[in-house]
CSV table of N, CA, C and O in Angstrom, one decimal:
chain,number,residue,atom,x,y,z
E,1,MET,N,30.0,91.5,65.8
E,1,MET,CA,28.6,91.2,65.9
E,1,MET,C,28.4,89.7,66.4
E,1,MET,O,29.0,88.8,65.9
E,2,THR,N,27.5,89.5,67.3
E,2,THR,CA,27.3,88.1,67.8
E,2,THR,C,26.0,87.5,67.1
E,2,THR,O,25.2,88.2,66.7
E,3,VAL,N,26.0,86.2,67.2
E,3,VAL,CA,24.8,85.5,66.7
E,3,VAL,C,24.0,85.1,67.9
E,3,VAL,O,24.5,84.5,68.8
E,4,GLN,N,22.7,85.5,67.9
E,4,GLN,CA,21.8,85.1,68.9
E,4,GLN,C,21.0,83.9,68.3
E,4,GLN,O,20.7,83.9,67.1
E,5,ARG,N,20.6,83.0,69.1
E,5,ARG,CA,19.8,81.8,68.6
E,5,ARG,C,18.5,81.7,69.4
E,5,ARG,O,18.4,81.9,70.6
E,6,LEU,N,17.4,81.5,68.6
E,6,LEU,CA,16.1,81.3,69.1
E,6,LEU,C,15.9,79.8,69.3
E,6,LEU,O,15.9,79.0,68.3
E,7,ASN,N,15.6,79.4,70.5
E,7,ASN,CA,15.3,78.0,70.9
E,7,ASN,C,16.4,77.0,70.3
E,7,ASN,O,16.1,76.1,69.5
E,8,PRO,N,17.6,77.2,70.7
E,8,PRO,CA,18.7,76.3,70.2
E,8,PRO,C,18.5,74.9,70.8
E,8,PRO,O,18.1,74.7,71.9
E,9,GLY,N,18.7,73.9,69.9
E,9,GLY,CA,18.6,72.5,70.3
E,9,GLY,C,19.9,71.8,69.9
E,9,GLY,O,20.8,72.4,69.5
E,10,PRO,N,19.9,70.5,70.1
E,10,PRO,CA,21.1,69.8,69.8
E,10,PRO,C,21.5,69.7,68.3
E,10,PRO,O,22.6,69.5,68.0
E,11,ARG,N,20.5,69.9,67.4
E,11,ARG,CA,20.8,69.9,66.0
E,11,ARG,C,20.7,71.2,65.3
E,11,ARG,O,21.4,71.5,64.4
E,12,MET,N,19.7,72.1,65.8
E,12,MET,CA,19.6,73.4,65.1
E,12,MET,C,18.8,74.3,66.0
E,12,MET,O,18.2,73.8,67.0
E,13,SER,N,18.7,75.5,65.6
E,13,SER,CA,17.9,76.5,66.3
E,13,SER,C,16.7,76.9,65.4
E,13,SER,O,16.7,76.7,64.2
E,14,ASP,N,15.6,77.4,66.1
E,14,ASP,CA,14.5,77.9,65.3
E,14,ASP,C,14.9,79.0,64.3
E,14,ASP,O,14.4,79.2,63.2
E,15,ALA,N,15.8,79.8,64.8
E,15,ALA,CA,16.3,80.9,64.0
E,15,ALA,C,17.7,81.4,64.6
E,15,ALA,O,18.0,81.2,65.8
E,16,ALA,N,18.5,81.9,63.7
E,16,ALA,CA,19.8,82.5,64.1
E,16,ALA,C,19.7,84.0,63.7
E,16,ALA,O,19.3,84.3,62.6
E,17,ILE,N,20.0,84.9,64.6
E,17,ILE,CA,19.8,86.3,64.4
E,17,ILE,C,21.1,87.0,64.5
E,17,ILE,O,21.9,86.9,65.4
E,18,ILE,N,21.4,87.8,63.5
E,18,ILE,CA,22.6,88.6,63.4
E,18,ILE,C,22.1,90.0,63.2
E,18,ILE,O,21.5,90.3,62.2
E,19,GLY,N,22.4,90.9,64.2
E,19,GLY,CA,21.8,92.2,64.1
E,19,GLY,C,20.3,92.2,64.1
E,19,GLY,O,19.7,91.6,65.1
E,20,ASP,N,19.7,92.7,63.1
E,20,ASP,CA,18.2,92.6,63.1
E,20,ASP,C,17.7,91.7,61.9
E,20,ASP,O,16.6,91.8,61.5
E,21,ILE,N,18.6,90.8,61.5
E,21,ILE,CA,18.3,89.9,60.4
E,21,ILE,C,18.2,88.5,61.0
E,21,ILE,O,19.1,88.0,61.7
E,22,ALA,N,17.0,87.8,60.8
E,22,ALA,CA,16.8,86.5,61.3
E,22,ALA,C,16.8,85.5,60.2
E,22,ALA,O,16.1,85.7,59.2
E,23,PHE,N,17.5,84.4,60.3
E,23,PHE,CA,17.5,83.3,59.4
E,23,PHE,C,16.8,82.2,60.0
E,23,PHE,O,17.2,81.6,61.0
E,24,LEU,N,15.6,81.9,59.5
E,24,LEU,CA,14.7,80.9,60.1
E,24,LEU,C,15.2,79.5,59.6
E,24,LEU,O,15.5,79.3,58.4
E,25,ALA,N,15.1,78.5,60.5
E,25,ALA,CA,15.4,77.1,60.1
E,25,ALA,C,14.2,76.7,59.2
E,25,ALA,O,13.1,77.2,59.2
E,26,GLY,N,14.5,75.7,58.4
E,26,GLY,CA,13.5,75.1,57.5
E,26,GLY,C,12.3,74.7,58.3
E,26,GLY,O,12.4,74.0,59.4
E,27,ARG,N,11.1,75.2,57.9
E,27,ARG,CA,9.8,74.8,58.6
E,27,ARG,C,9.2,73.7,57.8
E,27,ARG,O,9.1,73.8,56.6
E,28,ILE,N,8.8,72.6,58.6
E,28,ILE,CA,8.2,71.5,57.9
E,28,ILE,C,6.9,71.1,58.6
E,28,ILE,O,6.7,71.4,59.8
E,29,PRO,N,6.1,70.4,57.9
E,29,PRO,CA,4.8,69.9,58.6
E,29,PRO,C,5.1,68.7,59.5
E,29,PRO,O,6.1,68.0,59.3
E,30,THR,N,4.3,68.6,60.6
E,30,THR,CA,4.5,67.5,61.5
E,30,THR,C,3.5,66.4,61.1
E,30,THR,O,3.7,65.2,61.3
E,31,ASP,N,2.4,66.8,60.5
E,31,ASP,CA,1.4,65.8,60.0
E,31,ASP,C,1.7,65.5,58.5
E,31,ASP,O,1.3,66.3,57.7
E,32,LEU,N,2.3,64.4,58.3
E,32,LEU,CA,2.7,64.1,56.9
E,32,LEU,C,1.6,63.3,56.2
E,32,LEU,O,1.8,62.9,55.0
E,33,THR,N,0.4,63.2,56.8
E,33,THR,CA,-0.7,62.5,56.1
E,33,THR,C,-1.6,63.5,55.3
E,33,THR,O,-2.4,63.1,54.4
E,34,GLY,N,-1.4,64.8,55.5
E,34,GLY,CA,-2.2,65.8,54.9
E,34,GLY,C,-1.8,66.0,53.4
E,34,GLY,O,-0.6,65.7,53.0
E,35,ASP,N,-2.7,66.6,52.7
E,35,ASP,CA,-2.4,67.0,51.3
E,35,ASP,C,-1.5,68.3,51.3
E,35,ASP,O,-1.2,68.8,52.3
E,36,ILE,N,-1.2,68.8,50.1
E,36,ILE,CA,-0.3,69.9,50.0
E,36,ILE,C,-0.9,71.2,50.7
E,36,ILE,O,-0.2,72.0,51.3
E,37,THR,N,-2.2,71.3,50.6
E,37,THR,CA,-2.8,72.5,51.3
E,37,THR,C,-2.7,72.4,52.8
E,37,THR,O,-2.4,73.4,53.4
E,38,ALA,N,-3.0,71.3,53.4
E,38,ALA,CA,-2.9,71.1,54.8
E,38,ALA,C,-1.4,71.3,55.3
E,38,ALA,O,-1.2,72.0,56.3
E,39,GLN,N,-0.5,70.7,54.5
E,39,GLN,CA,0.9,70.8,54.9
E,39,GLN,C,1.4,72.2,54.8
E,39,GLN,O,2.2,72.7,55.6
E,40,THR,N,1.0,72.9,53.7
E,40,THR,CA,1.4,74.3,53.5
E,40,THR,C,0.9,75.2,54.6
E,40,THR,O,1.6,76.0,55.2
E,41,ARG,N,-0.4,75.0,55.0
E,41,ARG,CA,-1.0,75.8,56.1
E,41,ARG,C,-0.2,75.6,57.4
E,41,ARG,O,0.1,76.5,58.1
E,42,GLU,N,0.2,74.3,57.7
E,42,GLU,CA,0.9,74.0,58.9
E,42,GLU,C,2.3,74.7,58.8
E,42,GLU,O,2.8,75.3,59.8
E,43,VAL,N,3.0,74.7,57.7
E,43,VAL,CA,4.3,75.3,57.6
E,43,VAL,C,4.2,76.8,57.7
E,43,VAL,O,5.0,77.4,58.5
E,44,LEU,N,3.2,77.4,57.1
E,44,LEU,CA,3.0,78.9,57.2
E,44,LEU,C,2.7,79.3,58.7
E,44,LEU,O,3.1,80.3,59.2
E,45,ASP,N,1.9,78.5,59.3
E,45,ASP,CA,1.6,78.7,60.7
E,45,ASP,C,2.8,78.6,61.6
E,45,ASP,O,3.0,79.4,62.5
E,46,ALA,N,3.7,77.7,61.3
E,46,ALA,CA,5.0,77.6,62.0
E,46,ALA,C,5.9,78.8,61.8
E,46,ALA,O,6.5,79.3,62.7
E,47,ILE,N,5.9,79.3,60.5
E,47,ILE,CA,6.6,80.5,60.2
E,47,ILE,C,6.1,81.7,61.0
E,47,ILE,O,6.8,82.5,61.6
E,48,ASP,N,4.7,81.8,61.0
E,48,ASP,CA,4.1,82.9,61.8
E,48,ASP,C,4.5,82.8,63.3
E,48,ASP,O,4.7,83.8,64.0
E,49,ALA,N,4.5,81.6,63.8
E,49,ALA,CA,4.9,81.4,65.3
E,49,ALA,C,6.3,81.8,65.6
E,49,ALA,O,6.5,82.5,66.6
E,50,VAL,N,7.2,81.5,64.7
E,50,VAL,CA,8.6,81.9,64.9
E,50,VAL,C,8.7,83.4,64.8
E,50,VAL,O,9.4,84.1,65.6
E,51,MET,N,8.0,84.0,63.8
E,51,MET,CA,8.0,85.4,63.6
E,51,MET,C,7.5,86.1,64.9
E,51,MET,O,8.0,87.2,65.3
E,52,ALA,N,6.4,85.6,65.5
E,52,ALA,CA,5.9,86.2,66.7
E,52,ALA,C,6.9,86.1,67.8
E,52,ALA,O,7.0,87.1,68.6
E,53,LYS,N,7.6,85.0,67.9
E,53,LYS,CA,8.7,84.9,69.0
E,53,LYS,C,9.8,85.9,68.7
E,53,LYS,O,10.4,86.4,69.7
E,54,LEU,N,10.0,86.3,67.5
E,54,LEU,CA,11.0,87.3,67.2
E,54,LEU,C,10.5,88.7,67.3
E,54,LEU,O,11.2,89.7,67.1
E,55,GLY,N,9.2,88.9,67.6
E,55,GLY,CA,8.6,90.2,67.8
E,55,GLY,C,8.1,90.8,66.5
E,55,GLY,O,7.9,92.0,66.4
E,56,GLY,N,8.0,89.9,65.5
E,56,GLY,CA,7.6,90.4,64.2
E,56,GLY,C,6.4,89.7,63.6
E,56,GLY,O,5.6,89.0,64.3
E,57,SER,N,6.2,89.8,62.3
E,57,SER,CA,5.1,89.2,61.6
E,57,SER,C,5.5,88.9,60.2
E,57,SER,O,6.6,89.2,59.8
E,58,LYS,N,4.6,88.3,59.4
E,58,LYS,CA,4.9,88.0,58.1
E,58,LYS,C,5.3,89.3,57.3
E,58,LYS,O,6.0,89.2,56.2
E,59,ALA,N,4.9,90.4,57.7
E,59,ALA,CA,5.2,91.7,57.0
E,59,ALA,C,6.7,91.9,57.1
E,59,ALA,O,7.3,92.7,56.3
E,60,ASP,N,7.4,91.3,58.1
E,60,ASP,CA,8.9,91.5,58.3
E,60,ASP,C,9.7,90.4,57.5
E,60,ASP,O,10.9,90.5,57.5
E,61,ILE,N,9.1,89.5,56.8
E,61,ILE,CA,9.8,88.5,56.0
E,61,ILE,C,10.3,89.1,54.7
E,61,ILE,O,9.5,89.6,53.9
E,62,ALA,N,11.6,88.9,54.5
E,62,ALA,CA,12.2,89.5,53.3
E,62,ALA,C,12.2,88.5,52.1
E,62,ALA,O,12.0,88.8,51.0
E,63,SER,N,12.5,87.2,52.4
E,63,SER,CA,12.5,86.2,51.4
E,63,SER,C,12.1,84.8,51.9
E,63,SER,O,12.3,84.5,53.1
E,64,VAL,N,11.6,84.0,51.0
E,64,VAL,CA,11.2,82.6,51.4
E,64,VAL,C,11.7,81.7,50.2
E,64,VAL,O,11.4,82.0,49.1
E,65,GLN,N,12.3,80.6,50.6
E,65,GLN,CA,12.5,79.5,49.7
E,65,GLN,C,11.5,78.4,50.0
E,65,GLN,O,11.4,78.0,51.1
E,66,VAL,N,10.8,78.0,48.9
E,66,VAL,CA,9.8,76.9,49.1
E,66,VAL,C,10.4,75.7,48.3
E,66,VAL,O,10.8,75.8,47.2
E,67,TRP,N,10.4,74.6,49.0
E,67,TRP,CA,10.8,73.3,48.4
E,67,TRP,C,9.7,72.4,48.4
E,67,TRP,O,9.0,72.1,49.4
E,68,LEU,N,9.3,71.9,47.2
E,68,LEU,CA,8.2,70.9,47.0
E,68,LEU,C,8.8,69.6,46.6
E,68,LEU,O,9.6,69.5,45.8
E,69,ALA,N,8.2,68.5,47.2
E,69,ALA,CA,8.6,67.2,46.9
E,69,ALA,C,8.1,66.8,45.5
E,69,ALA,O,8.7,66.0,44.8
E,70,ASP,N,7.0,67.5,45.1
E,70,ASP,CA,6.5,67.2,43.7
E,70,ASP,C,6.0,68.5,43.2
E,70,ASP,O,5.1,69.2,43.8
E,71,MET,N,6.5,69.0,42.1
E,71,MET,CA,6.1,70.3,41.5
E,71,MET,C,4.7,70.3,41.0
E,71,MET,O,4.1,71.4,40.8
E,72,ALA,N,4.0,69.1,41.0
E,72,ALA,CA,2.6,69.1,40.7
E,72,ALA,C,1.8,69.7,41.8
E,72,ALA,O,0.7,70.1,41.6
E,73,ASP,N,2.4,69.9,43.0
E,73,ASP,CA,1.8,70.5,44.1
E,73,ASP,C,1.8,72.0,44.1
E,73,ASP,O,1.3,72.7,45.0
E,74,PHE,N,2.5,72.6,43.1
E,74,PHE,CA,2.7,74.0,43.0
E,74,PHE,C,1.4,74.8,43.1
E,74,PHE,O,1.3,75.7,43.9
E,75,PRO,N,0.4,74.5,42.3
E,75,PRO,CA,-0.9,75.2,42.4
E,75,PRO,C,-1.5,75.1,43.7
E,75,PRO,O,-2.1,76.2,44.2
E,76,GLY,N,-1.5,74.0,44.4
E,76,GLY,CA,-2.1,73.9,45.7
E,76,GLY,C,-1.4,74.6,46.8
E,76,GLY,O,-2.0,75.3,47.6
E,77,MET,N,-0.1,74.6,46.7
E,77,MET,CA,0.7,75.4,47.6
E,77,MET,C,0.5,76.9,47.4
E,77,MET,O,0.3,77.7,48.3
E,78,ASN,N,0.4,77.3,46.1
E,78,ASN,CA,0.2,78.7,45.8
E,78,ASN,C,-1.2,79.2,46.3
E,78,ASN,O,-1.3,80.4,46.7
E,79,ALA,N,-2.2,78.3,46.3
E,79,ALA,CA,-3.5,78.7,46.7
E,79,ALA,C,-3.5,79.1,48.2
E,79,ALA,O,-4.1,80.1,48.6
E,80,VAL,N,-2.8,78.3,49.0
E,80,VAL,CA,-2.7,78.6,50.4
E,80,VAL,C,-1.8,79.8,50.7
E,80,VAL,O,-2.1,80.7,51.5
E,81,TRP,N,-0.7,79.8,49.9
E,81,TRP,CA,0.3,81.0,50.0
E,81,TRP,C,-0.5,82.3,49.7
E,81,TRP,O,-0.3,83.3,50.5
E,82,ASP,N,-1.3,82.3,48.7
E,82,ASP,CA,-1.9,83.5,48.3
E,82,ASP,C,-2.9,84.0,49.3
E,82,ASP,O,-3.1,85.2,49.5
E,83,ALA,N,-3.5,83.1,50.0
E,83,ALA,CA,-4.5,83.5,51.1
E,83,ALA,C,-3.7,84.0,52.3
E,83,ALA,O,-4.2,84.8,53.1
E,84,TRP,N,-2.5,83.6,52.5
E,84,TRP,CA,-1.6,83.9,53.7
E,84,TRP,C,-0.8,85.1,53.5
E,84,TRP,O,-0.7,85.9,54.4
E,85,VAL,N,-0.2,85.3,52.3
E,85,VAL,CA,0.8,86.4,52.1
E,85,VAL,C,0.2,87.8,52.4
E,85,VAL,O,-0.9,88.1,52.2
E,86,ASP,N,1.1,88.6,53.0
E,86,ASP,CA,0.7,90.0,53.3
E,86,ASP,C,0.8,90.8,51.9
E,86,ASP,O,1.9,91.0,51.4
E,87,ARG,N,-0.3,91.1,51.4
E,87,ARG,CA,-0.3,91.8,50.0
E,87,ARG,C,0.4,93.1,50.0
E,87,ARG,O,0.9,93.5,48.9
E,88,GLU,N,0.5,93.8,51.1
E,88,GLU,CA,1.3,95.0,51.2
E,88,GLU,C,2.8,94.8,51.3
E,88,GLU,O,3.6,95.7,51.0
E,89,ASN,N,3.2,93.6,51.8
E,89,ASN,CA,4.6,93.4,52.0
E,89,ASN,C,5.0,92.0,51.6
E,89,ASN,O,5.5,91.2,52.4
E,90,PRO,N,4.8,91.6,50.3
E,90,PRO,CA,5.1,90.3,49.9
E,90,PRO,C,6.6,90.1,49.9
E,90,PRO,O,7.4,90.9,49.4
E,91,PRO,N,7.1,88.9,50.4
E,91,PRO,CA,8.5,88.7,50.3
E,91,PRO,C,9.0,88.2,48.9
E,91,PRO,O,8.2,87.8,48.1
E,92,ALA,N,10.3,88.3,48.7
E,92,ALA,CA,10.8,87.7,47.5
E,92,ALA,C,10.7,86.2,47.7
E,92,ALA,O,10.7,85.7,48.9
E,93,ARG,N,10.5,85.4,46.7
E,93,ARG,CA,10.2,84.0,46.8
E,93,ARG,C,10.8,83.2,45.7
E,93,ARG,O,10.8,83.7,44.5
E,94,ALA,N,11.3,82.0,46.0
E,94,ALA,CA,11.7,81.1,45.0
E,94,ALA,C,11.1,79.7,45.4
E,94,ALA,O,11.0,79.4,46.5
E,95,THR,N,10.7,78.9,44.4
E,95,THR,CA,10.1,77.6,44.6
E,95,THR,C,10.9,76.6,43.7
E,95,THR,O,11.1,76.9,42.5
E,96,CYS,N,11.2,75.5,44.3
E,96,CYS,CA,11.9,74.5,43.5
E,96,CYS,C,11.4,73.1,43.9
E,96,CYS,O,10.9,72.9,45.0
E,97,GLY,N,11.7,72.1,43.1
E,97,GLY,CA,11.4,70.7,43.5
E,97,GLY,C,12.6,70.1,44.1
E,97,GLY,O,13.8,70.4,43.7
E,98,ALA,N,12.4,69.3,45.2
E,98,ALA,CA,13.5,68.7,45.9
E,98,ALA,C,13.1,67.4,46.5
E,98,ALA,O,11.9,67.3,46.9
E,99,ALA,N,14.1,66.5,46.7
E,99,ALA,CA,13.8,65.3,47.5
E,99,ALA,C,13.8,65.8,49.0
E,99,ALA,O,14.9,66.3,49.5
E,100,LEU,N,12.7,65.7,49.7
E,100,LEU,CA,12.6,66.1,51.1
E,100,LEU,C,13.0,65.0,52.0
E,100,LEU,O,13.1,63.8,51.7
E,101,ALA,N,13.2,65.4,53.3
E,101,ALA,CA,13.8,64.5,54.3
E,101,ALA,C,13.0,63.3,54.7
E,101,ALA,O,13.6,62.3,55.1
E,102,ARG,N,11.7,63.3,54.6
E,102,ARG,CA,10.9,62.2,55.1
E,102,ARG,C,9.8,61.8,54.1
E,102,ARG,O,9.3,62.7,53.4
E,103,PRO,N,9.5,60.5,54.0
E,103,PRO,CA,8.4,60.1,53.1
E,103,PRO,C,7.1,60.8,53.6
E,103,PRO,O,6.9,60.9,54.8
E,104,GLY,N,6.3,61.3,52.7
E,104,GLY,CA,5.1,62.0,53.0
E,104,GLY,C,5.2,63.5,53.1
E,104,GLY,O,4.2,64.2,53.1
E,105,MET,N,6.4,64.0,53.3
E,105,MET,CA,6.6,65.4,53.4
E,105,MET,C,6.5,66.0,52.1
E,105,MET,O,7.2,65.6,51.1
E,106,ARG,N,5.6,67.0,51.9
E,106,ARG,CA,5.4,67.6,50.6
E,106,ARG,C,6.0,69.0,50.4
E,106,ARG,O,6.2,69.4,49.3
E,107,VAL,N,6.3,69.6,51.6
E,107,VAL,CA,6.8,71.0,51.5
E,107,VAL,C,7.7,71.4,52.7
E,107,VAL,O,7.5,70.8,53.8
E,108,GLU,N,8.7,72.2,52.4
E,108,GLU,CA,9.5,72.8,53.4
E,108,GLU,C,9.8,74.2,53.0
E,108,GLU,O,9.9,74.5,51.8
E,109,MET,N,9.8,75.1,54.0
E,109,MET,CA,10.1,76.5,53.6
E,109,MET,C,11.1,77.1,54.6
E,109,MET,O,11.2,76.7,55.7
E,110,VAL,N,12.0,77.9,54.0
E,110,VAL,CA,13.1,78.6,54.7
E,110,VAL,C,12.9,80.1,54.5
E,110,VAL,O,12.7,80.6,53.4
E,111,ALA,N,12.9,80.9,55.6
E,111,ALA,CA,12.7,82.3,55.4
E,111,ALA,C,13.9,83.1,56.0
E,111,ALA,O,14.5,82.7,57.0
E,112,VAL,N,14.0,84.3,55.5
E,112,VAL,CA,14.9,85.3,56.1
E,112,VAL,C,14.1,86.5,56.4
E,112,VAL,O,13.3,87.0,55.5
E,113,ALA,N,14.2,87.1,57.6
E,113,ALA,CA,13.3,88.2,58.0
E,113,ALA,C,14.0,89.2,58.8
E,113,ALA,O,15.1,88.9,59.4
E,114,ARG,N,13.4,90.3,59.0
E,114,ARG,CA,13.8,91.3,60.0
E,114,ARG,C,13.3,90.9,61.3
E,114,ARG,O,12.2,90.4,61.5
E,115,ALA,N,14.2,90.9,62.3
E,115,ALA,CA,13.8,90.6,63.7
E,115,ALA,C,13.7,91.9,64.5
E,115,ALA,O,14.7,92.4,65.0
E,116,PRO,N,12.5,92.4,64.7
E,116,PRO,CA,12.4,93.7,65.3
E,116,PRO,C,12.7,93.8,66.8
E,116,PRO,O,13.0,94.9,67.3
E,117,ARG,N,12.8,92.7,67.5
E,117,ARG,CA,13.0,92.8,68.9
E,117,ARG,C,14.3,93.3,69.2
E,117,ARG,O,15.3,93.4,69.3
């Protein structure tokens, strides 16, 4: 089985696909001035965009890891998540606190999904 890569770059790909399973790279906000709700919306929009490129949608996401720079942001992230998640097809999810890569970054998410294409 070969590994296909979506938008490979010098450091990483947007996703690596093996068979019909896609491993999405960590999605992060580009606007680090926003609060947790703005950053969460941006990250979920980025996940939606990658899923669309894979020919799928959030209904195809099997699991998501959520990393928060501050666990006090958990309720704000959940409020945006709850408005976004597909209620008929919610993914498995884990959330933890972590030191993130850049100052001001409040959230990062990594997903594993079915790639229907």
